[in-house]
Structures are given as C-alpha cells and as structure tokens.
mmCIF file of C-alpha atoms in Angstrom:
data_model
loop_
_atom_site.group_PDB
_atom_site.id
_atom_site.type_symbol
_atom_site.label_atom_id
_atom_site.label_comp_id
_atom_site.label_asym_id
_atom_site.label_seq_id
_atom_site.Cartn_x
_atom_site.Cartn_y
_atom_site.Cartn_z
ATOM 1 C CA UNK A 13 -5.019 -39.255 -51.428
ATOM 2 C CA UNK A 14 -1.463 -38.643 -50.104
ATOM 3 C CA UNK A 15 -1.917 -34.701 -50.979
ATOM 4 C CA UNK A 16 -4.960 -34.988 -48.525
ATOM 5 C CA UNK A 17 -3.207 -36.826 -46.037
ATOM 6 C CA UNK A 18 0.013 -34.061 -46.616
ATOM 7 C CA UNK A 19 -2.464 -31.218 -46.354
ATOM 8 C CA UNK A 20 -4.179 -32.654 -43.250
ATOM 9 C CA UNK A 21 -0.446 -33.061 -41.569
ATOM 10 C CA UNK A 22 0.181 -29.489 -42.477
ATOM 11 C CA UNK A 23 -2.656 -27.986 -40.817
ATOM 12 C CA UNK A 24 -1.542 -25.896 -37.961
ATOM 13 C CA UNK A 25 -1.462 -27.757 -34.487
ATOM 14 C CA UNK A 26 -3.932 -25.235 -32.242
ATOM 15 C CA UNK A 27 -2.135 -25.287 -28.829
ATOM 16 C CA UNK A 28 -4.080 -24.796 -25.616
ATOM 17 C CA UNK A 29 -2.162 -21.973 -24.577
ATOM 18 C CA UNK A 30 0.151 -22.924 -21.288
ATOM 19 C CA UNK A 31 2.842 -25.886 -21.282
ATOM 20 C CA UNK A 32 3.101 -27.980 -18.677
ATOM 21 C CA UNK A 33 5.990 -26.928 -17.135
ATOM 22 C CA UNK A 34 3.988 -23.891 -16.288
ATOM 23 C CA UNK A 35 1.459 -25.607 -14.530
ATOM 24 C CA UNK A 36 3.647 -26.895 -12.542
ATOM 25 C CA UNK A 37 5.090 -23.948 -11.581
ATOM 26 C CA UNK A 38 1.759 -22.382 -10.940
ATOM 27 C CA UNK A 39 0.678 -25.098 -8.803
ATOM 28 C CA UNK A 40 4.116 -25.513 -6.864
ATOM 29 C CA UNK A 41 3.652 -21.410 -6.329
ATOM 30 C CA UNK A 42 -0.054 -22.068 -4.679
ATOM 31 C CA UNK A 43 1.351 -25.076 -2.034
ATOM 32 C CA UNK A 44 4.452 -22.504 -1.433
ATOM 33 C CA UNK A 45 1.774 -19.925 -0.544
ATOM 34 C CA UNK A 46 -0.272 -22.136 1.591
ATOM 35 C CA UNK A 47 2.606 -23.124 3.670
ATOM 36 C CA UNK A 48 4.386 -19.955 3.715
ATOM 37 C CA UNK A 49 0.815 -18.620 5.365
ATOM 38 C CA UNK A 50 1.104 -21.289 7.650
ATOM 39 C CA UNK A 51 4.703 -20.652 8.562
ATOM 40 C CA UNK A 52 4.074 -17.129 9.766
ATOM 41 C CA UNK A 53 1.043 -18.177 12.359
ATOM 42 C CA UNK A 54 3.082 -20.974 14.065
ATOM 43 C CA UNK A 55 6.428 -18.754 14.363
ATOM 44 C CA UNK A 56 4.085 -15.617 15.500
ATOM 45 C CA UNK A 57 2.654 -18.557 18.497
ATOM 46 C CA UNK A 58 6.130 -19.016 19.322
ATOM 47 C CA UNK A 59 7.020 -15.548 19.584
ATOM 48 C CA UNK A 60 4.140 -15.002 22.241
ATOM 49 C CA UNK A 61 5.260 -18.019 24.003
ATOM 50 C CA UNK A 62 8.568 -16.395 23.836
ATOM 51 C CA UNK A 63 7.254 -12.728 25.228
ATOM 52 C CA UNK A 64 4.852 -14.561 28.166
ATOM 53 C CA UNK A 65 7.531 -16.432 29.666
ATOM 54 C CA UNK A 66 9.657 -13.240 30.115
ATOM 55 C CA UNK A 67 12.496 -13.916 28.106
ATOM 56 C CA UNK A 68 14.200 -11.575 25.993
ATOM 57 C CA UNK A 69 11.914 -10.571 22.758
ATOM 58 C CA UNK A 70 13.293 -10.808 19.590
ATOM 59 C CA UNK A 71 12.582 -7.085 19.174
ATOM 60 C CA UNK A 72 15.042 -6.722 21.274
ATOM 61 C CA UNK A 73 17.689 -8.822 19.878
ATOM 62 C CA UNK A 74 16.834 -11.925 21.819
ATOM 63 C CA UNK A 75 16.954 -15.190 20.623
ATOM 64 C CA UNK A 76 15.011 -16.934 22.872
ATOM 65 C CA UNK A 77 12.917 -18.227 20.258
ATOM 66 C CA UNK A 78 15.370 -20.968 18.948
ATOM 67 C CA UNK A 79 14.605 -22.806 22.218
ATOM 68 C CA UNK A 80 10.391 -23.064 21.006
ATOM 69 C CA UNK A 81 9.396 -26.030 18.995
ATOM 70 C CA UNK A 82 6.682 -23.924 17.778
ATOM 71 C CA UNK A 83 8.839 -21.655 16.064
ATOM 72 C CA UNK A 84 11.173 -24.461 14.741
ATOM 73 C CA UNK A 85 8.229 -26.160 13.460
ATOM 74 C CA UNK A 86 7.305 -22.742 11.626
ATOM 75 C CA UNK A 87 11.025 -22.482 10.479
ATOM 76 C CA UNK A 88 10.652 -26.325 8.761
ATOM 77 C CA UNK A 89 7.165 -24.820 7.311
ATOM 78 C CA UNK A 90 8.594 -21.965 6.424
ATOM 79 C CA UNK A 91 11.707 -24.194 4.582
ATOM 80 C CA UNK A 92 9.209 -26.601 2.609
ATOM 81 C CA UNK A 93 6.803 -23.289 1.256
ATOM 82 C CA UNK A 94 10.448 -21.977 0.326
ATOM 83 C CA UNK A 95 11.559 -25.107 -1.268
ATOM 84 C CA UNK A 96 8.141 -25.585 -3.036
ATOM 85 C CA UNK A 97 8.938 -21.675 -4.324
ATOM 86 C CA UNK A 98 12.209 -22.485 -5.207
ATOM 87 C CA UNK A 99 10.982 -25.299 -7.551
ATOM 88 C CA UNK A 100 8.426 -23.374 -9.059
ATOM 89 C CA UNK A 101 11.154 -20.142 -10.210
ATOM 90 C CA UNK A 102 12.446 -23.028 -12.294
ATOM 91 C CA UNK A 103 9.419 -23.958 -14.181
ATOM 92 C CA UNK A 104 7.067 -20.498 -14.208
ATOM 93 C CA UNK A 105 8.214 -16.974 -14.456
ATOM 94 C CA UNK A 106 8.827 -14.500 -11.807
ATOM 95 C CA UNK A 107 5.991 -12.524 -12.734
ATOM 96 C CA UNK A 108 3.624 -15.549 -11.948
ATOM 97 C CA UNK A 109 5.294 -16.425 -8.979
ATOM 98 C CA UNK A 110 5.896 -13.680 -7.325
ATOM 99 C CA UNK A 111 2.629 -12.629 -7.177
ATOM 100 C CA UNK A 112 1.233 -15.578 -6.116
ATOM 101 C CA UNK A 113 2.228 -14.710 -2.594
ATOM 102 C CA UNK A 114 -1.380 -13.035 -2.148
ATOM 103 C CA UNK A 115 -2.890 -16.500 -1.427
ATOM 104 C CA UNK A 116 -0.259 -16.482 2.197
ATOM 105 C CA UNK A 117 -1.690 -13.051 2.451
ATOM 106 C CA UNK A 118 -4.665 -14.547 2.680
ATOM 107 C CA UNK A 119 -3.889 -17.987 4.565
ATOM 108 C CA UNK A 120 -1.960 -15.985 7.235
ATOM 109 C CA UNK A 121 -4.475 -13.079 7.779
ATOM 110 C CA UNK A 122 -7.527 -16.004 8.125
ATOM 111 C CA UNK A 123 -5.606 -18.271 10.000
ATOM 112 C CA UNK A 124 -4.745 -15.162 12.502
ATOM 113 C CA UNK A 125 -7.982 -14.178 12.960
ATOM 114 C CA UNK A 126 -9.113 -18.158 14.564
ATOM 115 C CA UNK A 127 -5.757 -18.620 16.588
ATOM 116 C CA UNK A 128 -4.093 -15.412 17.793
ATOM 117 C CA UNK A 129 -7.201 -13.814 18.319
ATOM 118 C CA UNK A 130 -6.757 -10.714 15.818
ATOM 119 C CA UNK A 131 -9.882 -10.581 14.214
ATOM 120 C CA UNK A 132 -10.739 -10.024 10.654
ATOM 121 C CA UNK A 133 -13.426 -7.852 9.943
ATOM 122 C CA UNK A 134 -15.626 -7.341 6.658
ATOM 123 C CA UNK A 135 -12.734 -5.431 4.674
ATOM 124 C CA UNK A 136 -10.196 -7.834 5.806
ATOM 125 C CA UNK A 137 -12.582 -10.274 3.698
ATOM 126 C CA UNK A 138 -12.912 -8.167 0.752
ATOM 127 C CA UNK A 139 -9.190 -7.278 0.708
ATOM 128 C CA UNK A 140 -8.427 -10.941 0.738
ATOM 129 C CA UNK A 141 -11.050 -11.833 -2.228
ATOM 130 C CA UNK A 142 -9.236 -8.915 -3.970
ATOM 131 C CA UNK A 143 -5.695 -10.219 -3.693
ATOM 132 C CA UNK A 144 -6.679 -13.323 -4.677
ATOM 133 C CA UNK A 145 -9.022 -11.944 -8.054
ATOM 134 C CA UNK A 146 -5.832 -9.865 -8.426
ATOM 135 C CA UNK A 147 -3.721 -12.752 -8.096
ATOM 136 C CA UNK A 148 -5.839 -14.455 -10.631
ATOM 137 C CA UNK A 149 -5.704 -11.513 -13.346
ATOM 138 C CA UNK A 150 -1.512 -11.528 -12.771
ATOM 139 C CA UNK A 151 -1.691 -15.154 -14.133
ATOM 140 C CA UNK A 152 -3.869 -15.033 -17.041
ATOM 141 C CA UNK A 153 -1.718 -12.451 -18.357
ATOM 142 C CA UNK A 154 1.857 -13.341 -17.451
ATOM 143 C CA UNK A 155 4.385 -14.323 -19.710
ATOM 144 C CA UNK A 156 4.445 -18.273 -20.736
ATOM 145 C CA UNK A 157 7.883 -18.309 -21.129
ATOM 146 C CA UNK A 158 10.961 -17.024 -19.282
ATOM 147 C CA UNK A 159 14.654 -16.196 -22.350
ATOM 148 C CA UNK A 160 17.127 -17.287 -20.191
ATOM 149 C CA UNK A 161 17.706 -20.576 -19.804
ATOM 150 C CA UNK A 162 21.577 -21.144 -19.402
ATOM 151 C CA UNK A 163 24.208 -20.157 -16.281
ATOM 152 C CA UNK A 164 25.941 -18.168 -19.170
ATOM 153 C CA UNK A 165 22.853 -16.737 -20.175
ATOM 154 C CA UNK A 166 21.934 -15.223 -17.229
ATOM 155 C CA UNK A 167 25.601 -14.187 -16.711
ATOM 156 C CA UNK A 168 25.463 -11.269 -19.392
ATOM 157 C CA UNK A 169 22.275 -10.610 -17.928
ATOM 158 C CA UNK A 170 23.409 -9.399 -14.678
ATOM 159 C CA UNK A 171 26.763 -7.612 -16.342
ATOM 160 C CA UNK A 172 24.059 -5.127 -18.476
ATOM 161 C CA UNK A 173 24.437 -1.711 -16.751
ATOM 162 C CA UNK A 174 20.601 -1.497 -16.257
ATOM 163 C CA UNK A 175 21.093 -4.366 -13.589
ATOM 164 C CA UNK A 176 24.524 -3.231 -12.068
ATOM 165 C CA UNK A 177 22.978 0.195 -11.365
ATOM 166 C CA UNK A 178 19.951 -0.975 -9.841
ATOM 167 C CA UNK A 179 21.481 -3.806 -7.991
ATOM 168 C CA UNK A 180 23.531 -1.099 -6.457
ATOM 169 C CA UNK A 181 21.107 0.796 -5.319
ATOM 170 C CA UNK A 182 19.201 -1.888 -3.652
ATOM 171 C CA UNK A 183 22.209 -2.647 -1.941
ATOM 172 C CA UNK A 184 23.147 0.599 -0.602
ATOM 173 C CA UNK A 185 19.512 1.564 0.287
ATOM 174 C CA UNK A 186 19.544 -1.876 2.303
ATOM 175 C CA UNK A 187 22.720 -1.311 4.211
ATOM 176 C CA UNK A 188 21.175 2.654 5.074
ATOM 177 C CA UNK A 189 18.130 1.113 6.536
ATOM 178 C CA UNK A 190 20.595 -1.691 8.769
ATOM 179 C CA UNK A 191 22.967 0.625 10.157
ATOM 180 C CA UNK A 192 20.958 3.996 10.401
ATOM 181 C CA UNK A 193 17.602 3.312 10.118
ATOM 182 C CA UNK A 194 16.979 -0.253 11.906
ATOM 183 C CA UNK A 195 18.633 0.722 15.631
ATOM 184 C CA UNK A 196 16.676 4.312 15.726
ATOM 185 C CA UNK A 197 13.071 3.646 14.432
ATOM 186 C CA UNK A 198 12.551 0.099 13.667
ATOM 187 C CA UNK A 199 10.771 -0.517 17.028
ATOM 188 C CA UNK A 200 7.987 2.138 16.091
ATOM 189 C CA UNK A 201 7.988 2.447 12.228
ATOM 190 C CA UNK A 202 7.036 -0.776 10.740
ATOM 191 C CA UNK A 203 8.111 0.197 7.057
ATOM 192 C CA UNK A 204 11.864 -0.278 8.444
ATOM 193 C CA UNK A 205 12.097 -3.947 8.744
ATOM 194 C CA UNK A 206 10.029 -4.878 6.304
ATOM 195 C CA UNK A 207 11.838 -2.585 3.579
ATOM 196 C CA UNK A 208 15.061 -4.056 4.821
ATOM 197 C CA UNK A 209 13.407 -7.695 4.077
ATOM 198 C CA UNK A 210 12.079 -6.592 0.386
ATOM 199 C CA UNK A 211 15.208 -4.955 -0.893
ATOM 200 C CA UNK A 212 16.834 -7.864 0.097
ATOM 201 C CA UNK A 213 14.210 -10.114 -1.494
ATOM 202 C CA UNK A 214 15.291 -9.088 -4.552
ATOM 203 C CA UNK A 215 18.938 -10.673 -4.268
ATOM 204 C CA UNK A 216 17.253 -13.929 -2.863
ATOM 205 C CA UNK A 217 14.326 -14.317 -5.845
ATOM 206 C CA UNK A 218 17.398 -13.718 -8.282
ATOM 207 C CA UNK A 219 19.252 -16.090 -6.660
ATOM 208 C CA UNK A 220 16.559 -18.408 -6.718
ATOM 209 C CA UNK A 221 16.186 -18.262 -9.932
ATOM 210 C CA UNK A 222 19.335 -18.745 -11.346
ATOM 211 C CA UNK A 223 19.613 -21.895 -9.197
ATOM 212 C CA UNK A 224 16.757 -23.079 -10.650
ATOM 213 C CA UNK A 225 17.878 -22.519 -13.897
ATOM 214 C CA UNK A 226 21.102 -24.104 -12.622
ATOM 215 C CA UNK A 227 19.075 -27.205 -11.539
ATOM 216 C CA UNK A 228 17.842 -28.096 -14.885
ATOM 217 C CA UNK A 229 20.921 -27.287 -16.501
ATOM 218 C CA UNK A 230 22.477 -30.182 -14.661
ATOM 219 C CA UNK A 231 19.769 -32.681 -15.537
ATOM 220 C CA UNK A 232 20.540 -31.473 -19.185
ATOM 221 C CA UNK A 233 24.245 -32.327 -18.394
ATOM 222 C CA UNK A 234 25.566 -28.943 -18.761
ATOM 223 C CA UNK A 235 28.764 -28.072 -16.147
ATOM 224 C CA UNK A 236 26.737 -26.678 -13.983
ATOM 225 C CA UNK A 237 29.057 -27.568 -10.972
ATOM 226 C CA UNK A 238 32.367 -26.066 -12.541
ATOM 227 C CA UNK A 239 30.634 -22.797 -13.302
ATOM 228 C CA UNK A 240 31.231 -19.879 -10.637
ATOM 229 C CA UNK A 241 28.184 -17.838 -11.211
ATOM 230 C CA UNK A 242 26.071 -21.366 -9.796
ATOM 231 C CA UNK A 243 28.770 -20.756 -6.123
ATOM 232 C CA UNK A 244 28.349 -17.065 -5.856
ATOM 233 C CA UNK A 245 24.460 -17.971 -6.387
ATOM 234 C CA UNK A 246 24.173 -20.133 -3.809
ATOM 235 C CA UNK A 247 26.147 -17.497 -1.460
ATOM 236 C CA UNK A 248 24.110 -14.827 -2.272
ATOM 237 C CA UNK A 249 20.976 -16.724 -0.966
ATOM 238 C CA UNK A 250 22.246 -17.798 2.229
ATOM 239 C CA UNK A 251 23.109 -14.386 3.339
ATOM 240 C CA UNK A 252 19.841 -12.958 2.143
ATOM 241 C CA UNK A 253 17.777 -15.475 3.256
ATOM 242 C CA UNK A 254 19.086 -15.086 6.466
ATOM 243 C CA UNK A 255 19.187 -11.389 6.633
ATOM 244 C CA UNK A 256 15.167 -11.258 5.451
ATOM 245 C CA UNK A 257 14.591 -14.165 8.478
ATOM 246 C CA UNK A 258 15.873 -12.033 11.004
ATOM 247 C CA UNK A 259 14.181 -8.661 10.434
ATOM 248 C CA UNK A 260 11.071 -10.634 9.284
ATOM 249 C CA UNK A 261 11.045 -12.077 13.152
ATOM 250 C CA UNK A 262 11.407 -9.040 14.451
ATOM 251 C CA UNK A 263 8.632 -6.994 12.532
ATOM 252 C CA UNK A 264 6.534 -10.142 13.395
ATOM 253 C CA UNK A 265 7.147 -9.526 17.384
ATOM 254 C CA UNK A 266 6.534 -6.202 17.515
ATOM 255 C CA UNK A 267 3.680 -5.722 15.008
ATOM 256 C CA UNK A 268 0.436 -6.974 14.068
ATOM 257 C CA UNK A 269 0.745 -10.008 12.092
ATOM 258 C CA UNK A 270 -2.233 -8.451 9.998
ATOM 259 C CA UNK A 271 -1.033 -5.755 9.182
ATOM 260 C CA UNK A 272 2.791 -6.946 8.580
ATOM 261 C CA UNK A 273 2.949 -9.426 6.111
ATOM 262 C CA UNK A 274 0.487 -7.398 3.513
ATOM 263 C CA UNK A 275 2.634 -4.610 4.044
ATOM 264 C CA UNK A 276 6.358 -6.966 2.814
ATOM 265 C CA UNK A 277 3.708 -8.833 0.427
ATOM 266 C CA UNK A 278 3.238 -5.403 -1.348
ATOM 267 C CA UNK A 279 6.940 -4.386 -0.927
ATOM 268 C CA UNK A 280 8.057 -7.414 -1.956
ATOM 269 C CA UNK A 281 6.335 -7.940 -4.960
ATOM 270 C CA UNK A 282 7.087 -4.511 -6.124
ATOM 271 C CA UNK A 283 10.556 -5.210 -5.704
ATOM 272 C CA UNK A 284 10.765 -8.414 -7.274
ATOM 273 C CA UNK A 285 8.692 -7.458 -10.417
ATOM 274 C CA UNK A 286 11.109 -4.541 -10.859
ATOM 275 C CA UNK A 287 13.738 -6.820 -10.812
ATOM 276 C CA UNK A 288 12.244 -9.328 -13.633
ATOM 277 C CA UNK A 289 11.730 -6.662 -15.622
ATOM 278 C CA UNK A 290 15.244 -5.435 -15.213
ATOM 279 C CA UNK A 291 17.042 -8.768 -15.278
ATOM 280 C CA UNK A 292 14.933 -11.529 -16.850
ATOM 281 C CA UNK A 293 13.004 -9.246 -19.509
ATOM 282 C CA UNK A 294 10.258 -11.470 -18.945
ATOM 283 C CA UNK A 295 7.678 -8.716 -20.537
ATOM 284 C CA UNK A 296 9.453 -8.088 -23.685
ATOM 285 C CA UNK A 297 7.282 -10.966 -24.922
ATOM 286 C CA UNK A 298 4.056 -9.365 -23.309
ATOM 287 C CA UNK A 299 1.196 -8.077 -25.452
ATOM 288 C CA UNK A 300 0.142 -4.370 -24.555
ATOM 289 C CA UNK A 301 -3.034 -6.174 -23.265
ATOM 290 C CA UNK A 302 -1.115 -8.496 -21.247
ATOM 291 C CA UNK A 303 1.161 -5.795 -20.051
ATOM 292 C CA UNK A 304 -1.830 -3.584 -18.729
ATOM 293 C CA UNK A 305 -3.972 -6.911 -17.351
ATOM 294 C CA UNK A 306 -0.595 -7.884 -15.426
ATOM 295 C CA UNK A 307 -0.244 -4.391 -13.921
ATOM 296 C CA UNK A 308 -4.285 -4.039 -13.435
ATOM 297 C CA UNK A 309 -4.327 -7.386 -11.229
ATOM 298 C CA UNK A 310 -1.094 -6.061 -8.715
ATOM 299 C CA UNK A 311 -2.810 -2.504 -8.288
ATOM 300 C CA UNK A 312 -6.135 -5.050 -7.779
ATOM 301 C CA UNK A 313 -3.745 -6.767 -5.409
ATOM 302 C CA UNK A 314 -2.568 -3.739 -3.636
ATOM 303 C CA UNK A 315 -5.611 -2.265 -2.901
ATOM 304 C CA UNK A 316 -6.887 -5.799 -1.425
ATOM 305 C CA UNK A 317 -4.102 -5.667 0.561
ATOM 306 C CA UNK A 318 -4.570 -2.093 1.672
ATOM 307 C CA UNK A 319 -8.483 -3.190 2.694
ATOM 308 C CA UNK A 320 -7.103 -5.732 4.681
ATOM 309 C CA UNK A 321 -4.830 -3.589 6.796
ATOM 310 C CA UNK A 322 -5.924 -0.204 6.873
ATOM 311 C CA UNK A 323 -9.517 -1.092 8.172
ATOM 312 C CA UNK A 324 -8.585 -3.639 10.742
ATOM 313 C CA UNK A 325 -9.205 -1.667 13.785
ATOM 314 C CA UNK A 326 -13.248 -1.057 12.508
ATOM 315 C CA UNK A 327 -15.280 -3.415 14.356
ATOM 316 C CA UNK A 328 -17.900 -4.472 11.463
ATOM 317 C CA UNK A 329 -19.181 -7.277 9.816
ATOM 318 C CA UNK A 330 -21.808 -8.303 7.435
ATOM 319 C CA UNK A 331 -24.548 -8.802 9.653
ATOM 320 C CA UNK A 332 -24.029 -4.513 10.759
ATOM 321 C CA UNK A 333 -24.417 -3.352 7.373
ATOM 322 C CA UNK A 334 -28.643 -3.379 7.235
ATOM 323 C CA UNK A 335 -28.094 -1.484 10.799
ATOM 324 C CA UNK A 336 -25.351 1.298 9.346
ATOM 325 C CA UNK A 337 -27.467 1.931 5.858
ATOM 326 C CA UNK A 338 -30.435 2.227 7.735
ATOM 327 C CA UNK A 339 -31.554 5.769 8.430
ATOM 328 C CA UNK A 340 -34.239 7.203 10.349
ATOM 329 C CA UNK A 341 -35.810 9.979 9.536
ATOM 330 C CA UNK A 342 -36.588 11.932 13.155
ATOM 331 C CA UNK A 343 -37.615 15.404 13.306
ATOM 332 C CA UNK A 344 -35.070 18.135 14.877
ATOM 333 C CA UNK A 345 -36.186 19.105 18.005
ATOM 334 C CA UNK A 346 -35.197 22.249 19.091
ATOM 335 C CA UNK A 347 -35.626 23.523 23.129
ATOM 336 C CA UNK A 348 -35.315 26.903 23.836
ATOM 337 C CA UNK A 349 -34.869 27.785 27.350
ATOM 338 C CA UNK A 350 -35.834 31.220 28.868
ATOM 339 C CA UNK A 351 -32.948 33.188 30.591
ATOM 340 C CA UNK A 352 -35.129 33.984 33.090
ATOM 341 C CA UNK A 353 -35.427 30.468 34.883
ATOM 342 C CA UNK A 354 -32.087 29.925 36.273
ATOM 343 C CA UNK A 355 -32.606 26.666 37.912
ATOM 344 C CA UNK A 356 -32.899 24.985 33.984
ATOM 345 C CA UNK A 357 -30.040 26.935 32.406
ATOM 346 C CA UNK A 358 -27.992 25.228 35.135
ATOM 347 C CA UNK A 359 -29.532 22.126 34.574
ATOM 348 C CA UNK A 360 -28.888 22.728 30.571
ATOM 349 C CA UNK A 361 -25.686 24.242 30.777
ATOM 350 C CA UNK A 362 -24.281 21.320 29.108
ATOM 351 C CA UNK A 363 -26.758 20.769 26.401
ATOM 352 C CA UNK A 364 -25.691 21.870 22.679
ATOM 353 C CA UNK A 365 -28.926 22.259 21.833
ATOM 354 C CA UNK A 366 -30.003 25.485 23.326
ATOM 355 C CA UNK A 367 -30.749 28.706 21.930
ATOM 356 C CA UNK A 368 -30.893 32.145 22.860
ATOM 357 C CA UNK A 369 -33.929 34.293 22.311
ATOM 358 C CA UNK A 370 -33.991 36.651 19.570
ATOM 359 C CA UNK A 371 -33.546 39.521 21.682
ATOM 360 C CA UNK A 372 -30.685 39.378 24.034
ATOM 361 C CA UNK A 373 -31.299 40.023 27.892
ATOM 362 C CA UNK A 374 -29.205 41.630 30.469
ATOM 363 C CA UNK A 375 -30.272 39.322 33.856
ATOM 364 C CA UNK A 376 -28.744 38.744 37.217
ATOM 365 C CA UNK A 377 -28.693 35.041 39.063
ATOM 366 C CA UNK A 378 -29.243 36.161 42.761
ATOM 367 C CA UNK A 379 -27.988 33.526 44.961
#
C-alpha cells in the first residue's frame, strides 16, 4: 500500500500550460491597450480644439494644448494605459506585450470613426479583425517565461556587444531624424515622427522592463534602491517618454489619426521585438513552431494594419459588395457615323465610340 501511495505521488503533475503571473500580464496588457486607444481620441479632440480656436498648432511647435482639459484628460489616460503596461513588462514577456498594442489599434481607429468623424470603411474592419487574430496567434506562441530576473542580471545583459552595437545605432539613427530630418520633412512625411517615436520606444520598453524587474526585486528584499543600473533606468524613461510624447503630438496634429498610430504600432513593435530578442533572449526558449507562429501572427498583424490604412480613402462597405460583384452582361454597341453628314460628326466629336469607314474619304465642310 505505501508503494502505491509512493507511485501515485510520483506521477508527473500535468500543468495547464501558463502561470499565473502570465495572466496577469496578459490581462494588464489588454486594459493598457484599451486605454492607450482611448488616450489618443481624447488628446486628438483637444488638438482640434486647439487648431479651431486659432492658436498655435502643435505642428508648429505650439503648446497651446497644455491649456485643454481634453488633452490633459488624454495625458492621465494615456498615464494609467502606461502604468497598466508598465505592470504587465513585469509579469509577461515583451514578446506578449508588445504586441498586444493591436487591440489600441483597434480601439483608436473605431473610436475615430464615431467621434472625429474619419470613417472606417470595410478594410478598416478586416484590418482590425486581423490585428487582433494576429494578436491572438503572438500569444499562443510566446514565450512563458522571461531569464532575467535580477538588476545584475540584466546588467551583463546590456554590456554584451550585440546590445551596445545596436543600442548605438538606435541612438544615432534617432538623433539624425531630430536634428536633420524632423525640421525639413516632418510636416509632409509622416514616417519622420513616428520613426523618431519607435527608435526611441525601444529605450523606454527596456527601461520599463528593467524597472519592473526592479519592482519585484524589492518586494523580494533585494537592494534594489542602492543599485545604479535601477537610477540610470528610471532616467532613461523620463527622457524617452517624453521625447516619444512630443513627436507623437505632433504626428497626431498633422496626420490622420487612422492612419498614424497603425503606422508607430507597426514601427514600434518591430522595434521592440528586435530589442527582446537582442537583450532579453526571450526566444531562445521558443520551439521552431512557436518561433514561426510568433512571427506568422505580427506579419498577420502587419498586414491588418496595412488594410486599415492603406484603403481608408475607398468609400465601401458591406452593403456595396452585391452591387460591385454584380456584372451585367450588355451588348457593345458600336455607331458608326458617315463623314458625309457634318452636322453629327460635330455633334459626336466628343464621343470615343466612333469609327471610321473602311475606306477613308477625302471631304470638305463648306460653311
């Protein structure tokens, strides 16, 4: 009897897959998505506001906007969906995350469509059901765990070469876009501002992150407080944040709010998934099927979000596609005019249709 009851004890525990500290994260990443999508409609409102009144747009480098509740009460919406995201880096991987954004894709470009009046047609739809399938796909196949779990930890991440080199770049290709790029096309080239924003995303996420990790290092009593890396952290996201806020304003004033925020969703992403890779390692645990489900479900993502933008001037809905597939069948009809009646070739003069006799005829219009 006590061999059965060892050999029941020893049978392997079947888990269900996820912990719960990734379902938290997953469904802290979903209320930082709804409110993110949120943010973006009331600061957009206030930027009208802004622009009706006369006052200097922040395209221009006004700041009028700070004096609009509307657009504080975006900021504060804007701050929770952040906060909400910033919890969620702590308990979920980047690669879940990140991705997750495609549900404010989809919040914002709905919510648009009711209050500022730029409709959403039938691709817009589709594009939005496809982020969010893609969205879905990215989940089921991300990694359950994140390795680094200590300050220290994550400080001989970031001194690997890999990092340092690509960090570098990101940096220097953002400060090329501020000073050259910004003042000579970013009033008529949206991919300006919103690169600016995602190359600088990828300092903020990272930041993020480590503060997260930070955060439940101090819970676990580690000196979290006396270690540097958790100060130059916490510096890092202030300027970022700020920087991405700024440019992010001004893309949102001078562009379609549409056709903006897919746009940084798809830069953004990119960007930060590079930098998980790079940094975190987070798919060094990935299956090959995993691996190729998590990049099927962004290009899924992608081309939802490229639906949702690139056919938003195409005025069609569901209800016009029995009237565009429907074809009717008409015979050709062909007129053919004689040269000799001048009073209908000057009636017909501007009718494509016409056709010259076989033979060709010198004539003469007498007036």
């Amino acid at each position: 009897f006590c061999e059965n009851v060892t050999f029941i004890t020893n049978v392997p525990v079947i888990h269900t897959g996820r912990s719960y500290d990734f379902y938290i994260g997953l469904s802290l990443a979903i209320l930082s998505s709804f409110l993110i999508g949120s943010s973006v409609i009331l600061k957009k409102k206030g930027l009208r506001r802004l622009a009706e009144s006369g006052g200097t747009r922040a395209g221009d480098g006004g700041h009028g906007y700070l004096k609009d509740w509307m657009w504080w009460a975006g900021l504060l919406t804007m701050g929770g969906g952040e906060v909400a995201n910033f919890a969620a880096y702590a308990f979920a991987p980047a690669t879940v995350v990140t991705p997750l954004g495609a549900l404010s894709v989809l919040i914002s470009a709905v919510m648009s469509s009711y209050l500022l009046e730029e409709r959403l047609n039938l691709f817009g739809k589709l594009g939005c059901m496809l982020s969010v399938l893609g969205s879905t796909v990215m989940v089921i196949h991300a990694p359950e765990e994140v390795e680094v779990t200590t300050l220290d930890e994550l400080a001989s991440k970031m001194k690997e070469p890999g990092f340092i080199v690509f960090a570098l770049l990101l940096l220097t290709a953002s400060l090329v876009m501020v000073i050259y790029f910004s003042p000579r096309y970013g009033q008529s080239n949206i991919l300006i501002y919103i690169s600016i924003c995602s190359f600088i995303g990828a300092f903020s996420v990272s930041s993020v992150k480590g503060l997260g990790i930070a955060i439940k290092g101090l819970f676990s009593h580690q000196p979290v407080v006396q270690h540097p890396l958790s100060w130059i952290l916490i510096i890092v996201l202030i300027v970022s944040i700020s920087t991405q806020v700024n440019y992010l304003n001004k893309s949102l004033d001078i562009f379609n709010t549409s056709l903006v925020f897919p746009i940084y969703y798809v830069f953004f992403t990119t960007v930060v998934v590079t930098t998980s890779i790079i940094l975190f390692k987070e798919w060094y645990s990935m299956t090959a099927v995993d691996i190729i489900g998590t990049i099927s479900g962004f290009l899924t993502i992608i081309l939802g979000v490229f639906m949702l933008h690139a056919f938003k001037d195409l005025k069609i809905t569901l209800s016009d596609l029995p009237h565009t597939l429907l074809k009717t069948d008409q015979p050709a009809v062909t007129h053919f005019v004689k040269l000799d009646d001048k009073n209908i070739i000057v009636e017909e003069m501007e009718n494509s249709s016409i056709f010259i006799e076989e033979k060709p005829k010198v004539f003469v219009i007498y007036s």
